Amino acid sequence: MDQERHEQATHDPTHQARESVEPAPEHRSDVPSQPPVNADGGQGQGGYGKGDDKQWSQQDYHHPAAAWGAAKSVGEVLIREREPIRGTIAMLQMNQPPKGFDCPGCAWPDDEHGLKLDLCENGVKHVTWEMTHKRTLRDFFAAHTVSELESWTDFALEDQGRLTEPMSYDPESDTYVPISWAEAFALVGDTLRSLDSPDQASFYTSGRLSNEATFLYQLWAREYGTNNLPDCSNMCHEASGRALKQSLGTGKGTADLDDWGKADALFVMGVNAASNAPRMLTSLAEAHKRGAQIVHVNPMVEAASRSTIVPHDFLDMGLNRKTQTSSLDLQVRPGGDLALMRGMAKALLERSAVDATVIDEQFLAEHTSGFDDYRRLVEETPWEDLETQAGLSRHAITKAASVYWQADRSVISWCLGVTQHEHGVSTVREIVNLLLMRGNIGRDGTGPSPVRGHSNVQGNRTCGIDHRPTEEFLAPMDAATGITSPREHGLDTVQTIRAMNNGDIKVFVSLGGNFVRAAPDTRYTEAGMRKTDLTVQVSTKLNRSHLVHGRRALILPCLGRTEKDVQKGSEQGVSVEDAMSMVHISHGRKKPASPHLRSEIAILAGMARATLPESSTPWESYVEDYDRIRDVMSRALVGFEDFNRRVRQEPVGFRIAQPARERVFKTPTGAAEFSLVDLPDVVPGPGELILQTMRSHDQWNTTIYSDSDRYRGVKNLRTLVFMNEVDMRERGLEQGQLVDITATSKDGTVRSLENYRVIAYDLPAGSAAGYMPEMNVLVGWADYSIQSDQPLMKNLRVRVEAHEEADRAHENAPGRPPGSGVSSGLRS
Ligand SMILES: Nc1nc2c(c(=O)[nH]1)N[C@H]1C(S)=C(S)[C@@H](COP(=O)(O)OP(=O)(O)OC[C@H]3O[C@@H](n4cnc5c(=O)[nH]c(N)nc54)[C@H](O)[C@@H]3O)O[C@H]1N2
Ligand SMILES: Nc1nc2c(c(=O)[nH]1)N[C@H]1C(S)=C(S)[C@@H](COP(=O)(O)OP(=O)(O)OC[C@H]3O[C@@H](n4cnc5c(=O)[nH]c(N)nc54)[C@H](O)[C@@H]3O)O[C@H]1N2
Ligand SMILES: [Mo]
């Protein structure tokens, strides 16, 4: 059976010729009729996805977001995972307190009433992915060497299903072999204790770890002696946290779902909400129905900025009645958001000459610092510069400003389109500047609202995953736990990759996530991983990071969020914090995928005890009853007082105090601080394009469900680059043509991807877009923002040109892993 699957996964690409052709879409007239040639040698147009031999196509998508397309897709996923009944029951329990489990998908908050049914297509896909009936058993590992598995697609790896028992890499047979939990813990402990310094280990986490597990994770790392705690936030919202902290004194948004429900204007910047935060569609549809204005700021006109039929709204579904979800679309230049915000501030100041009320002078005087300087800076910035940098006309900018000044209450939200840029911190601070001018903070229906990614990425930070912890955090934590945390800052994601390559990191522990795929500079990251002495992956499914490993390697399988966690005969719950600072308890309901799985908390405690045999931390006792972890957390963490009681409050737990919401600003001046930066130049050089790497509709970060991207009209193709038609014409490129993409890194090194297909798309001239994680091979390790240390995943400087035939022969050598059409080196 495994053999069968394998063959399907690494099929002979020439079979594609036999597949029947899709109905001719609008753009297909000039598409070559021969079968698509594989990009990156051997794995095909599906990139890291399924890569089957279906013909690709692309056409415009005209239907409302969510709606029947989503319902159909959910049905298909349930059937594919053979979970139609259990899947449906799980859907009905998801996000339903008091006994439901928190959706392990995105961090969008629960409905204020807790009980209303608000599901989304991608949440359901995510849950079903975890609940699959498929299992990766020891026989599977015995039958396939790691070298062989390396040639499989990422899709095929995860498609083996849930991991079932601890496995350890055996170099002699080049396979993973079973290991007992006790031996696995001992290997981790012994290796860590043998290091010259605790700083030779790095402890990564992806943002889905519960608050309780997070707390134990950082406790283990710090008691052991290091602040090397990189996380996915380093690639995600680091810029938001830093900016909000500088401007408002605390690193989180202030708006909650209630505020979204009361705002007169919602600004949605740099997020593909219909795919990545689908439950936002409900808020947008409701906002439109009550007459609020919705402004989308995005170089691409994404599905959420058209219309939606909210899938749980069965009446609307039945009547095919859609709701508008946009009043204005601004196709900003990539990285031009700061200029847009400043342009809106300038229009606001101009308007204040005829209508003084558009600026909240009283709020500015009482609660802010630096406004006069900001006013001067804005007045001195010429309109022409703002227009050029924003890529928008003065008229369009002023129109957005008029929506803003006519609204009594505004919320501004943003995601990766704003943060994964060189000037991400400055841009978020400019968003806050604009909010402050009208007192849009600490009032109902107002505030900044970063749209977070992983379901508990915000909680991870709150509970201590931070390579730069503050004394404010460490002092009470040390006092409550009796440990002495190191004070020296640790390594983040990019610096961990550097240190691995330099031989400075010997042990890499990963609680969830898929580091080699998610991180920038794929080849360099892989090389670093292979240099380590030990890699430890606590995971639910097989992924690339298990195959690209250290000299020794462990795969430790854990319970998923949907599964029952029983310790000492009693069911345990864990908590998470959503993007709007609400903390609630989550109970898995399902029988675990295997009797050998352990909870993340139990695995952490096992590794910690083996590392720190003399530790006075009651690791074993914490595992027996998670209330004990919450008790110590209530003493260690500001805002978690009386944690055990408050987390069980119905319907949705409690909100962590966010002082800025009460207009208390913990900045050095005690006021909200205006930021004053020069307008950055974000215009690409001649012949250059700014490439952003983003998600398709059918993927969860490094997990790719299918090779299609419904709302962008793409079927069966991931190795693509979207370009403006004008840029295509300038380069003599035609729809569907094969191209090479070359990125020049900040340090002058050059990386390229070959045999990608160019697709015409409505985005600003000078910009391009394609999919992560395939395109991570183009992100040099040195390409990170000096403000946030975030990799510039939306801001790569590239050239795109027709693929040269001569290169093709060697690119299509069969069996080459995806991305081997990649070349990198010092060609500058
Ligand atoms: N189904 C699903 N849901 C997810 C995820 C998933 O993979 N799948 N991932 C989760 C995670 S970890 C995260 S962080 C979030 C990510 O959610 P998103 O931020 O929506 O993620 P991306 O797909 O990277 O899309 C980035 C968006 O920013 C736009 N953009 C690019 N450059 C600019 C710019 O310069 N300015 C502006 N204004 N916009 C720009 C792009 O066109 C695109 O719409 O989603 C979370 N939710
Ligand atoms: N080029 C480019 N690269 C990017 C981005 C981009 O926009 N462009 N976005 C970045 C962002 S925002 C993020 S957040 C990162 C994502 O980076 P990661 O968080 O590292 O990656 P994921 O794909 O979310 O991790 C998937 C793996 O998590 C494991 N897993 C799933 N559920 C559980 C669980 O309950 N417990 C445990 N222990 N493991 C589990 C499974 O084994 C699965 O294979 O990628 C970043 N990389
Ligand atoms: Mo993220």
CSV table of C-alpha atoms and ligand atoms in Angstrom, one decimal, residues 104 126 129-130 158 163 204-209 232-233 235-237 416 420 453-454 510-515 517-520 538-543 546 556 558-561 600 693-695 700-703 771-773 775-776 779 793-794, ligand 2:
chain,number,residue,atom,x,y,z
A,104,PRO,CA,-6.2,24.6,15.9
A,126,HIS,CA,-7.3,21.9,9.5
A,129,TRP,CA,-6.1,16.9,8.7
A,130,GLU,CA,-5.3,16.2,12.3
A,158,GLU,CA,2.1,14.1,5.5
A,163,LEU,CA,2.7,9.5,13.8
A,204,TYR,CA,11.9,26.4,18.4
A,205,THR,CA,8.2,26.4,18.5
A,206,SER,CA,5.5,27.0,16.0
A,207,GLY,CA,2.6,29.0,17.4
A,208,ARG,CA,0.1,26.3,18.3
A,209,LEU,CA,1.5,25.1,21.6
A,232,CYS,CA,7.4,31.3,14.1
A,233,SER,CA,6.6,34.8,15.3
A,235,MET,CA,8.8,35.3,10.7
A,236,CYS,CA,5.3,36.5,11.3
A,237,HIS,CA,4.3,39.4,13.6
A,416,LEU,CA,1.9,39.7,6.8
A,420,GLN,CA,7.2,40.9,6.3
A,453,GLY,CA,-1.4,33.5,12.4
A,454,HIS,CA,-1.2,30.3,14.3
A,510,SER,CA,11.2,21.8,17.7
A,511,LEU,CA,7.9,21.8,19.4
A,512,GLY,CA,5.6,21.6,16.4
A,513,GLY,CA,6.3,23.3,13.1
A,514,ASN,CA,8.3,22.4,10.1
A,515,PHE,CA,11.5,24.4,10.4
A,517,ARG,CA,10.4,24.4,5.1
A,518,ALA,CA,9.1,27.4,7.0
A,519,ALA,CA,12.5,29.1,7.4
A,520,PRO,CA,14.2,31.3,4.8
A,538,VAL,CA,7.7,16.9,18.5
A,539,SER,CA,5.1,16.5,15.8
A,540,THR,CA,1.8,15.0,14.7
A,541,LYS,CA,2.7,14.1,11.2
A,542,LEU,CA,5.8,13.2,9.1
A,543,ASN,CA,7.4,16.3,7.5
A,546,HIS,CA,12.3,14.8,10.1
A,556,LEU,CA,8.3,12.3,19.2
A,558,CYS,CA,2.2,14.0,20.4
A,559,LEU,CA,-1.6,14.4,20.9
A,560,GLY,CA,-3.3,16.9,18.8
A,561,ARG,CA,-5.7,19.7,20.0
A,600,GLU,CA,3.1,17.9,24.7
A,693,THR,CA,5.6,34.9,-1.2
A,694,MET,CA,2.2,34.0,0.1
A,695,ARG,CA,-0.2,31.1,0.8
A,700,TRP,CA,-1.7,25.6,5.9
A,701,ASN,CA,1.7,27.1,5.9
A,702,THR,CA,4.0,24.1,5.0
A,703,THR,CA,1.0,21.7,4.7
A,771,TYR,CA,3.8,30.7,-3.1
A,772,MET,CA,5.6,29.9,0.1
A,773,PRO,CA,7.2,27.6,1.1
A,775,MET,CA,9.9,30.2,-2.8
A,776,ASN,CA,11.9,30.2,0.4
A,779,VAL,CA,15.1,34.3,0.5
A,793,MET,CA,9.2,37.2,2.7
A,794,LYS,CA,7.0,39.8,1.0
B,2,LIG,N1,8.4,32.4,2.1
B,2,LIG,C1,7.6,32.5,3.2
B,2,LIG,N2,7.9,31.7,4.2
B,2,LIG,C2,7.2,31.8,5.4
B,2,LIG,C3,6.1,32.6,5.4
B,2,LIG,C4,5.7,33.4,4.3
B,2,LIG,O1,4.7,34.2,4.2
B,2,LIG,N3,6.5,33.3,3.2
B,2,LIG,N4,5.3,32.7,6.6
B,2,LIG,C5,6.0,32.4,7.8
B,2,LIG,C6,5.0,32.2,8.9
B,2,LIG,S1,4.0,33.6,9.2
B,2,LIG,C7,5.0,31.2,9.7
B,2,LIG,S2,3.9,31.2,11.1
B,2,LIG,C8,5.8,30.0,9.5
B,2,LIG,C9,5.1,28.7,9.8
B,2,LIG,O2,6.1,27.8,10.2
B,2,LIG,P1,5.8,26.5,11.1
B,2,LIG,O3,4.8,26.9,12.2
B,2,LIG,O4,7.1,26.0,11.5
B,2,LIG,O5,5.1,25.5,10.1
B,2,LIG,P2,3.8,24.7,10.0
B,2,LIG,O6,3.6,24.4,8.6
B,2,LIG,O7,2.7,25.5,10.6
B,2,LIG,O8,4.0,23.4,10.8
B,2,LIG,C10,3.4,22.2,10.4
B,2,LIG,C11,3.8,21.0,11.3
B,2,LIG,O9,3.4,21.1,12.6
B,2,LIG,C12,3.2,19.9,13.2
B,2,LIG,N5,2.0,19.9,14.0
B,2,LIG,C13,0.7,20.1,13.6
B,2,LIG,N6,-0.1,20.1,14.7
B,2,LIG,C14,0.6,19.9,15.8
B,2,LIG,C15,0.4,19.9,17.2
B,2,LIG,O10,-0.7,20.0,17.6
B,2,LIG,N7,1.5,19.7,18.0
B,2,LIG,C16,2.7,19.6,17.5
B,2,LIG,N8,3.7,19.4,18.3
B,2,LIG,N9,3.0,19.6,16.2
B,2,LIG,C17,2.0,19.8,15.3
B,2,LIG,C18,3.0,18.9,12.1
B,2,LIG,O11,4.0,17.9,12.2
B,2,LIG,C19,3.2,19.7,10.8
B,2,LIG,O12,3.9,19.0,9.9
B,2,LIG,O13,6.3,30.0,8.1
B,2,LIG,C20,6.9,31.2,7.7
B,2,LIG,N10,7.5,31.0,6.4
